[in-house]
Amino acid sequence: MPSNLKSPNPNPSRIYVGPAGWSYSDWKGVVYPARHEKEFHEATFLADFFDTIEINTSFYSPLKPDLTAQWLDRIAANPRFLFTAKLWQRFTHEGDTTAGDVKLVRAGFDVLRDANRLGAVLLQFPFSFHNTPDSLVRLNHILEDFKDYPLVVEVRHASWAQKEFYELLHERGVGFCNIDQPVIGRSIKPSEHVTSPIGYVRLHGRRYDTWFSDDPGSPPAERYNYLYSEEELEPWAKRVEHVAESTRATFVVTNNHFQAKGIVNALQLIHLLTGNKVKVPDTLRNHYPQLEAIADEPSKEPTLFPLPPK
């Protein structure tokens, strides 16, 4: 179904903004305090600033129910918090899955759903996944396997940018993930489509030089080494508002995780969407002093760098 279904102005409380993942070695001392108590957990820390986190470990292997239950305890202090989770790459990138694979994935997702903490399950397909009859068969099979979850599909190739595809998602009650990525060749372009009650936006950064790089000397994380300017975020804030007009909940995920740049941009997006100043981790603003302008209170510690000119 085409986007831009008109309804009353979006309710900011239905928009959930947060990062993709929480366990990155280069976030220590940048987002998280370099020294912390033994019981410190990254998800607990982030849930004090954000209402969602996209779980990315579920992309590499199915979630273990016991560990997933522990994560629920970690974010319990934020009653508004919802996780989203990526589907195992064996389904989206490899194929040849079994009923046993489906059962493994569902065991972890069910823990989140039963606790009413699962906002969406993201099916992230690679650029190489093109709109072909075989791909549609495969996609429909996955959608059937997990049809009782709030599903969202992310595709990156422009062959999917067709009315018939959006209508298929709408008919199946599946959301479409609007993405920002380097637009190279037939890469899908920015959009604001709505195909289900769940809206989804992911920002990957704009590293044109490393996005498709196979240079062994370029670390994979370099693909996400990009900090959006506020001017670049403003059009996306408008798209998010439009998506939120037609959805029950809209998730905005910043995947440009290198050195916590996605955390910076997530905070800036919250500010743009609400018009309010935001709570900012002191450690983070020591590294990104531009956050002082949107922080809701002065830093408890002196900044390491002078503030940028206004």
mmCIF file of C-alpha atoms in Angstrom:
data_model
loop_
_atom_site.group_PDB
_atom_site.id
_atom_site.type_symbol
_atom_site.label_atom_id
_atom_site.label_comp_id
_atom_site.label_asym_id
_atom_site.label_seq_id
_atom_site.Cartn_x
_atom_site.Cartn_y
_atom_site.Cartn_z
ATOM 1 C CA MET A 1 0.000 0.000 0.000
ATOM 2 C CA PRO A 2 1.414 3.427 -0.847
ATOM 3 C CA SER A 3 2.659 5.660 1.945
ATOM 4 C CA ASN A 4 1.247 8.917 3.258
ATOM 5 C CA LEU A 5 -2.097 7.708 4.604
ATOM 6 C CA LYS A 6 -3.382 10.888 6.211
ATOM 7 C CA SER A 7 -4.615 11.003 9.797
ATOM 8 C CA PRO A 8 -4.235 13.387 12.770
ATOM 9 C CA ASN A 9 -0.819 14.753 13.675
ATOM 10 C CA PRO A 10 1.606 12.088 14.925
ATOM 11 C CA ASN A 11 1.766 11.396 18.636
ATOM 12 C CA PRO A 12 5.438 11.567 19.715
ATOM 13 C CA SER A 13 4.727 8.891 22.324
ATOM 14 C CA ARG A 14 4.265 6.398 19.478
ATOM 15 C CA ILE A 15 7.752 7.048 18.079
ATOM 16 C CA TYR A 16 10.569 4.947 19.509
ATOM 17 C CA VAL A 17 14.112 6.073 18.734
ATOM 18 C CA GLY A 18 17.225 4.120 19.656
ATOM 19 C CA PRO A 19 20.443 2.460 18.488
ATOM 20 C CA ALA A 20 21.157 -0.828 16.767
ATOM 21 C CA GLY A 21 22.820 -2.997 19.400
ATOM 22 C CA TRP A 22 24.615 -2.112 22.596
ATOM 23 C CA SER A 23 27.745 -4.256 22.795
ATOM 24 C CA TYR A 24 30.582 -2.510 20.946
ATOM 25 C CA SER A 25 34.133 -2.311 22.243
ATOM 26 C CA ASP A 26 34.578 1.241 20.932
ATOM 27 C CA TRP A 27 31.649 2.490 23.047
ATOM 28 C CA LYS A 28 33.499 1.968 26.306
ATOM 29 C CA GLY A 29 34.608 5.344 27.573
ATOM 30 C CA VAL A 30 32.580 7.041 24.830
ATOM 31 C CA VAL A 31 29.004 6.107 25.724
ATOM 32 C CA TYR A 32 29.575 3.994 28.789
ATOM 33 C CA PRO A 33 31.742 5.089 31.712
ATOM 34 C CA ALA A 34 35.269 3.746 31.443
ATOM 35 C CA ARG A 35 34.919 2.593 35.040
ATOM 36 C CA HIS A 36 31.677 1.216 36.388
ATOM 37 C CA GLU A 37 30.241 -1.062 39.026
ATOM 38 C CA LYS A 38 30.347 -4.827 38.597
ATOM 39 C CA GLU A 39 26.586 -5.135 37.995
ATOM 40 C CA PHE A 40 26.662 -2.526 35.188
ATOM 41 C CA HIS A 41 24.869 -3.587 31.990
ATOM 42 C CA GLU A 42 24.835 -1.669 28.722
ATOM 43 C CA ALA A 43 21.134 -2.204 27.996
ATOM 44 C CA THR A 44 20.175 -0.882 31.420
ATOM 45 C CA PHE A 45 22.303 2.194 30.816
ATOM 46 C CA LEU A 46 20.797 2.872 27.378
ATOM 47 C CA ALA A 47 17.213 2.306 28.557
ATOM 48 C CA ASP A 48 17.636 5.428 30.673
ATOM 49 C CA PHE A 49 18.027 7.473 27.482
ATOM 50 C CA PHE A 50 16.077 5.538 24.827
ATOM 51 C CA ASP A 51 12.801 3.641 24.576
ATOM 52 C CA THR A 52 14.042 1.043 22.116
ATOM 53 C CA ILE A 53 17.129 -0.907 21.087
ATOM 54 C CA GLU A 54 17.345 -3.095 18.009
ATOM 55 C CA ILE A 55 18.844 -6.451 18.996
ATOM 56 C CA ASN A 56 21.450 -7.398 16.416
ATOM 57 C CA THR A 57 22.894 -10.541 18.026
ATOM 58 C CA SER A 58 19.734 -12.342 16.845
ATOM 59 C CA PHE A 59 21.025 -11.818 13.282
ATOM 60 C CA TYR A 60 24.056 -14.005 13.963
ATOM 61 C CA SER A 61 22.364 -16.756 15.972
ATOM 62 C CA PRO A 62 18.965 -17.397 17.597
ATOM 63 C CA LEU A 63 18.398 -15.731 20.938
ATOM 64 C CA LYS A 64 18.830 -17.959 23.972
ATOM 65 C CA PRO A 65 15.637 -17.744 26.055
ATOM 66 C CA ASP A 66 17.459 -17.598 29.406
ATOM 67 C CA LEU A 67 19.681 -14.731 28.291
ATOM 68 C CA THR A 68 16.756 -12.924 26.683
ATOM 69 C CA ALA A 69 14.842 -13.110 29.964
ATOM 70 C CA GLN A 70 17.805 -11.457 31.681
ATOM 71 C CA TRP A 71 17.633 -8.591 29.190
ATOM 72 C CA LEU A 72 14.016 -8.030 30.167
ATOM 73 C CA ASP A 73 15.152 -7.551 33.746
ATOM 74 C CA ARG A 74 17.820 -5.127 32.571
ATOM 75 C CA ILE A 75 15.327 -2.711 30.998
ATOM 76 C CA ALA A 76 12.466 -3.219 33.476
ATOM 77 C CA ALA A 77 12.828 0.282 34.946
ATOM 78 C CA ASN A 78 11.584 1.810 31.661
ATOM 79 C CA PRO A 79 7.914 0.767 31.305
ATOM 80 C CA ARG A 80 7.718 2.234 27.784
ATOM 81 C CA PHE A 81 10.700 0.281 26.451
ATOM 82 C CA LEU A 82 10.296 -2.095 23.493
ATOM 83 C CA PHE A 83 12.957 -4.220 21.845
ATOM 84 C CA THR A 84 13.075 -4.865 18.147
ATOM 85 C CA ALA A 85 15.099 -7.820 16.878
ATOM 86 C CA LYS A 86 16.694 -8.850 13.597
ATOM 87 C CA LEU A 87 15.835 -12.237 12.146
ATOM 88 C CA TRP A 88 18.619 -14.821 11.953
ATOM 89 C CA GLN A 89 20.707 -14.370 8.804
ATOM 90 C CA ARG A 90 20.229 -18.033 7.915
ATOM 91 C CA PHE A 91 16.752 -16.999 6.731
ATOM 92 C CA THR A 92 17.549 -13.677 5.059
ATOM 93 C CA HIS A 93 21.035 -14.281 3.687
ATOM 94 C CA GLU A 94 21.515 -18.028 3.313
ATOM 95 C CA GLY A 95 18.269 -19.967 2.802
ATOM 96 C CA ASP A 96 17.782 -23.747 3.117
ATOM 97 C CA THR A 97 16.270 -23.385 6.565
ATOM 98 C CA THR A 98 14.440 -26.102 8.457
ATOM 99 C CA ALA A 99 11.504 -26.377 10.840
ATOM 100 C CA GLY A 100 14.108 -26.786 13.573
ATOM 101 C CA ASP A 101 15.612 -23.420 12.672
ATOM 102 C CA VAL A 102 12.200 -21.787 12.941
ATOM 103 C CA LYS A 103 11.684 -23.359 16.364
ATOM 104 C CA LEU A 104 15.058 -22.095 17.610
ATOM 105 C CA VAL A 105 14.310 -18.538 16.532
ATOM 106 C CA ARG A 106 10.828 -18.540 17.988
ATOM 107 C CA ALA A 107 12.052 -19.717 21.403
ATOM 108 C CA GLY A 108 13.932 -16.456 21.941
ATOM 109 C CA PHE A 109 11.414 -14.119 20.309
ATOM 110 C CA ASP A 110 8.571 -15.618 22.344
ATOM 111 C CA VAL A 111 10.226 -14.523 25.583
ATOM 112 C CA LEU A 112 10.081 -10.910 24.403
ATOM 113 C CA ARG A 113 6.583 -11.179 22.966
ATOM 114 C CA ASP A 114 5.124 -12.855 26.046
ATOM 115 C CA ALA A 115 6.463 -9.972 28.142
ATOM 116 C CA ASN A 116 4.914 -7.414 25.744
ATOM 117 C CA ARG A 117 8.397 -6.087 25.004
ATOM 118 C CA LEU A 118 8.702 -7.063 21.326
ATOM 119 C CA GLY A 119 7.989 -4.106 19.076
ATOM 120 C CA ALA A 120 9.017 -5.660 15.758
ATOM 121 C CA VAL A 121 11.013 -8.417 14.086
ATOM 122 C CA LEU A 122 13.167 -7.077 11.263
ATOM 123 C CA LEU A 123 13.884 -9.167 8.168
ATOM 124 C CA GLN A 124 17.021 -7.473 6.822
ATOM 125 C CA PHE A 125 17.851 -8.681 3.322
ATOM 126 C CA PRO A 126 21.136 -7.871 1.547
ATOM 127 C CA PHE A 127 21.586 -5.752 -1.557
ATOM 128 C CA SER A 128 22.024 -8.981 -3.543
ATOM 129 C CA PHE A 129 18.417 -9.976 -2.764
ATOM 130 C CA HIS A 130 16.602 -8.751 -5.876
ATOM 131 C CA ASN A 131 12.918 -8.786 -6.761
ATOM 132 C CA THR A 132 12.597 -12.032 -8.718
ATOM 133 C CA PRO A 133 9.989 -14.823 -8.707
ATOM 134 C CA ASP A 134 12.328 -17.041 -6.663
ATOM 135 C CA SER A 135 12.965 -14.271 -4.151
ATOM 136 C CA LEU A 136 9.227 -13.684 -3.741
ATOM 137 C CA VAL A 137 8.676 -17.375 -3.041
ATOM 138 C CA ARG A 138 11.418 -17.307 -0.437
ATOM 139 C CA LEU A 139 10.116 -14.103 1.140
ATOM 140 C CA ASN A 140 6.568 -15.425 1.371
ATOM 141 C CA HIS A 141 7.802 -18.620 2.980
ATOM 142 C CA ILE A 142 9.612 -16.640 5.702
ATOM 143 C CA LEU A 143 6.602 -14.391 6.246
ATOM 144 C CA GLU A 144 4.447 -17.469 6.708
ATOM 145 C CA ASP A 145 6.862 -19.047 9.201
ATOM 146 C CA PHE A 146 6.796 -15.967 11.438
ATOM 147 C CA LYS A 147 3.401 -14.460 10.595
ATOM 148 C CA ASP A 148 2.294 -14.144 14.231
ATOM 149 C CA TYR A 149 5.055 -11.622 14.991
ATOM 150 C CA PRO A 150 5.022 -7.904 14.082
ATOM 151 C CA LEU A 151 7.215 -8.253 10.982
ATOM 152 C CA VAL A 152 9.092 -5.575 9.049
ATOM 153 C CA VAL A 153 11.022 -6.129 5.808
ATOM 154 C CA GLU A 154 14.169 -4.261 4.820
ATOM 155 C CA VAL A 155 15.340 -4.531 1.215
ATOM 156 C CA ARG A 156 18.180 -2.550 -0.266
ATOM 157 C CA HIS A 157 17.895 -3.104 -4.026
ATOM 158 C CA ALA A 158 15.749 -0.747 -6.101
ATOM 159 C CA SER A 159 14.006 -3.619 -7.896
ATOM 160 C CA TRP A 160 11.698 -3.843 -4.860
ATOM 161 C CA ALA A 161 10.526 -0.236 -5.154
ATOM 162 C CA GLN A 162 7.270 -1.211 -6.851
ATOM 163 C CA LYS A 163 3.622 -0.705 -5.960
ATOM 164 C CA GLU A 164 2.963 -4.437 -6.172
ATOM 165 C CA PHE A 165 5.573 -5.176 -3.507
ATOM 166 C CA TYR A 166 4.181 -2.620 -1.075
ATOM 167 C CA GLU A 167 0.693 -4.001 -1.675
ATOM 168 C CA LEU A 168 1.948 -7.525 -0.931
ATOM 169 C CA LEU A 169 3.358 -6.371 2.399
ATOM 170 C CA HIS A 170 0.132 -4.545 3.204
ATOM 171 C CA GLU A 171 -1.979 -7.599 2.408
ATOM 172 C CA ARG A 172 0.145 -9.684 4.756
ATOM 173 C CA GLY A 173 0.181 -7.052 7.493
ATOM 174 C CA VAL A 174 3.954 -6.645 7.223
ATOM 175 C CA GLY A 175 5.794 -3.353 7.670
ATOM 176 C CA PHE A 176 8.299 -1.792 5.278
ATOM 177 C CA CYS A 177 11.638 -0.502 6.546
ATOM 178 C CA ASN A 178 12.521 2.903 5.107
ATOM 179 C CA ILE A 179 16.298 3.237 5.014
ATOM 180 C CA ASP A 180 19.042 5.771 4.524
ATOM 181 C CA GLN A 181 22.079 4.250 2.832
ATOM 182 C CA PRO A 182 24.639 5.322 0.247
ATOM 183 C CA VAL A 183 22.626 5.470 -2.975
ATOM 184 C CA ILE A 184 24.950 3.715 -5.394
ATOM 185 C CA GLY A 185 23.730 2.226 -8.674
ATOM 186 C CA ARG A 186 20.428 0.463 -7.994
ATOM 187 C CA SER A 187 20.355 1.069 -4.251
ATOM 188 C CA ILE A 188 16.863 1.775 -2.947
ATOM 189 C CA LYS A 189 16.321 5.458 -2.193
ATOM 190 C CA PRO A 190 14.990 7.178 0.942
ATOM 191 C CA SER A 191 11.238 6.808 1.376
ATOM 192 C CA GLU A 192 8.404 7.054 3.877
ATOM 193 C CA HIS A 193 6.242 4.047 3.023
ATOM 194 C CA VAL A 194 3.673 2.598 5.409
ATOM 195 C CA THR A 195 2.356 -0.924 4.823
ATOM 196 C CA SER A 196 1.289 -2.024 8.324
ATOM 197 C CA PRO A 197 0.522 -0.619 11.777
ATOM 198 C CA ILE A 198 4.275 -0.776 12.450
ATOM 199 C CA GLY A 199 6.488 1.922 10.946
ATOM 200 C CA TYR A 200 10.239 1.439 10.714
ATOM 201 C CA VAL A 201 13.191 3.635 9.734
ATOM 202 C CA ARG A 202 16.881 2.683 9.776
ATOM 203 C CA LEU A 203 19.803 5.045 9.205
ATOM 204 C CA HIS A 204 22.980 3.304 8.053
ATOM 205 C CA GLY A 205 25.153 6.328 7.332
ATOM 206 C CA ARG A 206 26.509 7.559 4.014
ATOM 207 C CA ARG A 207 29.969 6.090 3.662
ATOM 208 C CA TYR A 208 30.021 5.866 -0.103
ATOM 209 C CA ASP A 209 33.689 4.895 -0.149
ATOM 210 C CA THR A 210 33.342 1.785 2.042
ATOM 211 C CA TRP A 211 29.711 0.667 1.638
ATOM 212 C CA PHE A 212 30.461 -1.992 -0.980
ATOM 213 C CA SER A 213 34.167 -2.235 -0.237
ATOM 214 C CA ASP A 214 35.822 -5.663 -0.245
ATOM 215 C CA ASP A 215 39.169 -4.198 0.788
ATOM 216 C CA PRO A 216 40.577 -6.577 3.441
ATOM 217 C CA GLY A 217 42.384 -3.628 4.982
ATOM 218 C CA SER A 218 39.116 -1.790 5.678
ATOM 219 C CA PRO A 219 37.439 -3.008 8.896
ATOM 220 C CA PRO A 220 33.727 -3.855 8.446
ATOM 221 C CA ALA A 221 32.792 -1.247 11.065
ATOM 222 C CA GLU A 222 34.096 1.472 8.713
ATOM 223 C CA ARG A 223 30.902 1.070 6.703
ATOM 224 C CA TYR A 224 29.096 2.629 9.648
ATOM 225 C CA ASN A 225 31.646 5.320 10.441
ATOM 226 C CA TYR A 226 29.422 8.257 9.634
ATOM 227 C CA LEU A 227 27.995 11.080 11.721
ATOM 228 C CA TYR A 228 24.893 12.746 10.273
ATOM 229 C CA SER A 229 24.682 16.503 10.551
ATOM 230 C CA GLU A 230 21.491 17.977 11.983
ATOM 231 C CA GLU A 231 20.738 19.320 8.505
ATOM 232 C CA GLU A 232 20.891 15.761 7.137
ATOM 233 C CA LEU A 233 18.651 14.489 9.924
ATOM 234 C CA GLU A 234 15.926 17.094 9.461
ATOM 235 C CA PRO A 235 14.400 15.513 6.298
ATOM 236 C CA TRP A 236 14.364 12.167 8.079
ATOM 237 C CA ALA A 237 12.592 13.656 11.081
ATOM 238 C CA LYS A 238 9.891 14.853 8.672
ATOM 239 C CA ARG A 239 9.625 11.389 7.113
ATOM 240 C CA VAL A 240 9.345 9.817 10.545
ATOM 241 C CA GLU A 241 6.524 12.207 11.427
ATOM 242 C CA HIS A 242 4.685 11.270 8.229
ATOM 243 C CA VAL A 243 5.115 7.541 8.894
ATOM 244 C CA ALA A 244 3.919 7.994 12.476
ATOM 245 C CA GLU A 245 0.703 9.618 11.257
ATOM 246 C CA SER A 246 -0.411 6.240 9.913
ATOM 247 C CA THR A 247 1.026 3.734 12.370
ATOM 248 C CA ARG A 248 0.434 2.419 15.855
ATOM 249 C CA ALA A 249 4.161 2.517 16.613
ATOM 250 C CA THR A 250 7.148 3.722 14.606
ATOM 251 C CA PHE A 251 10.701 2.610 15.321
ATOM 252 C CA VAL A 252 13.704 4.704 14.292
ATOM 253 C CA VAL A 253 17.032 2.903 14.536
ATOM 254 C CA THR A 254 20.463 4.443 14.037
ATOM 255 C CA ASN A 255 22.857 1.794 12.737
ATOM 256 C CA ASN A 256 25.887 4.067 12.232
ATOM 257 C CA HIS A 257 27.386 2.600 15.388
ATOM 258 C CA PHE A 258 31.088 3.382 14.843
ATOM 259 C CA GLN A 259 32.384 5.236 17.935
ATOM 260 C CA ALA A 260 28.765 5.708 19.049
ATOM 261 C CA LYS A 261 27.878 8.126 16.260
ATOM 262 C CA GLY A 262 24.466 6.491 16.055
ATOM 263 C CA ILE A 263 23.863 7.346 19.709
ATOM 264 C CA VAL A 264 24.606 10.999 18.963
ATOM 265 C CA ASN A 265 22.245 11.024 15.999
ATOM 266 C CA ALA A 266 19.500 9.182 17.911
ATOM 267 C CA LEU A 267 19.563 11.861 20.607
ATOM 268 C CA GLN A 268 19.473 14.579 17.960
ATOM 269 C CA LEU A 269 16.490 12.912 16.280
ATOM 270 C CA ILE A 270 14.584 12.769 19.563
ATOM 271 C CA HIS A 271 15.237 16.482 19.943
ATOM 272 C CA LEU A 272 14.051 17.209 16.399
ATOM 273 C CA LEU A 273 10.912 15.078 16.795
ATOM 274 C CA THR A 274 9.841 16.375 20.187
ATOM 275 C CA GLY A 275 11.206 19.908 20.192
ATOM 276 C CA ASN A 276 12.481 19.221 23.704
ATOM 277 C CA LYS A 277 15.979 19.044 25.088
ATOM 278 C CA VAL A 278 17.126 15.525 25.897
ATOM 279 C CA LYS A 279 19.003 13.622 28.542
ATOM 280 C CA VAL A 280 22.595 13.111 27.382
ATOM 281 C CA PRO A 281 25.229 10.794 28.866
ATOM 282 C CA ASP A 282 28.061 12.877 30.302
ATOM 283 C CA THR A 283 30.696 10.561 28.868
ATOM 284 C CA LEU A 284 29.256 10.954 25.382
ATOM 285 C CA ARG A 285 29.141 14.738 25.364
ATOM 286 C CA ASN A 286 32.775 14.857 26.391
ATOM 287 C CA HIS A 287 33.471 13.310 22.979
ATOM 288 C CA TYR A 288 30.690 15.085 21.062
ATOM 289 C CA PRO A 289 30.401 18.580 22.587
ATOM 290 C CA GLN A 290 27.772 19.573 20.006
ATOM 291 C CA LEU A 291 25.303 17.685 22.214
ATOM 292 C CA GLU A 292 25.542 20.460 24.812
ATOM 293 C CA ALA A 293 23.124 22.502 22.711
ATOM 294 C CA ILE A 294 20.313 19.941 23.119
ATOM 295 C CA ALA A 295 21.141 18.620 26.615
ATOM 296 C CA ASP A 296 18.435 19.093 29.234
ATOM 297 C CA GLU A 297 20.906 19.867 32.008
ATOM 298 C CA PRO A 298 24.537 20.985 32.346
ATOM 299 C CA SER A 299 27.285 18.419 32.328
ATOM 300 C CA LYS A 300 28.302 17.082 35.732
ATOM 301 C CA GLU A 301 31.879 16.923 34.508
ATOM 302 C CA PRO A 302 33.985 19.484 32.629
ATOM 303 C CA THR A 303 34.120 18.801 28.893
ATOM 304 C CA LEU A 304 37.399 17.751 27.312
ATOM 305 C CA PHE A 305 36.953 20.051 24.353
ATOM 306 C CA PRO A 306 35.747 23.621 23.924
ATOM 307 C CA LEU A 307 32.148 24.060 22.832
ATOM 308 C CA PRO A 308 31.657 24.711 19.099
ATOM 309 C CA PRO A 309 30.650 28.227 18.064
ATOM 310 C CA LYS A 310 26.901 28.842 17.853
#
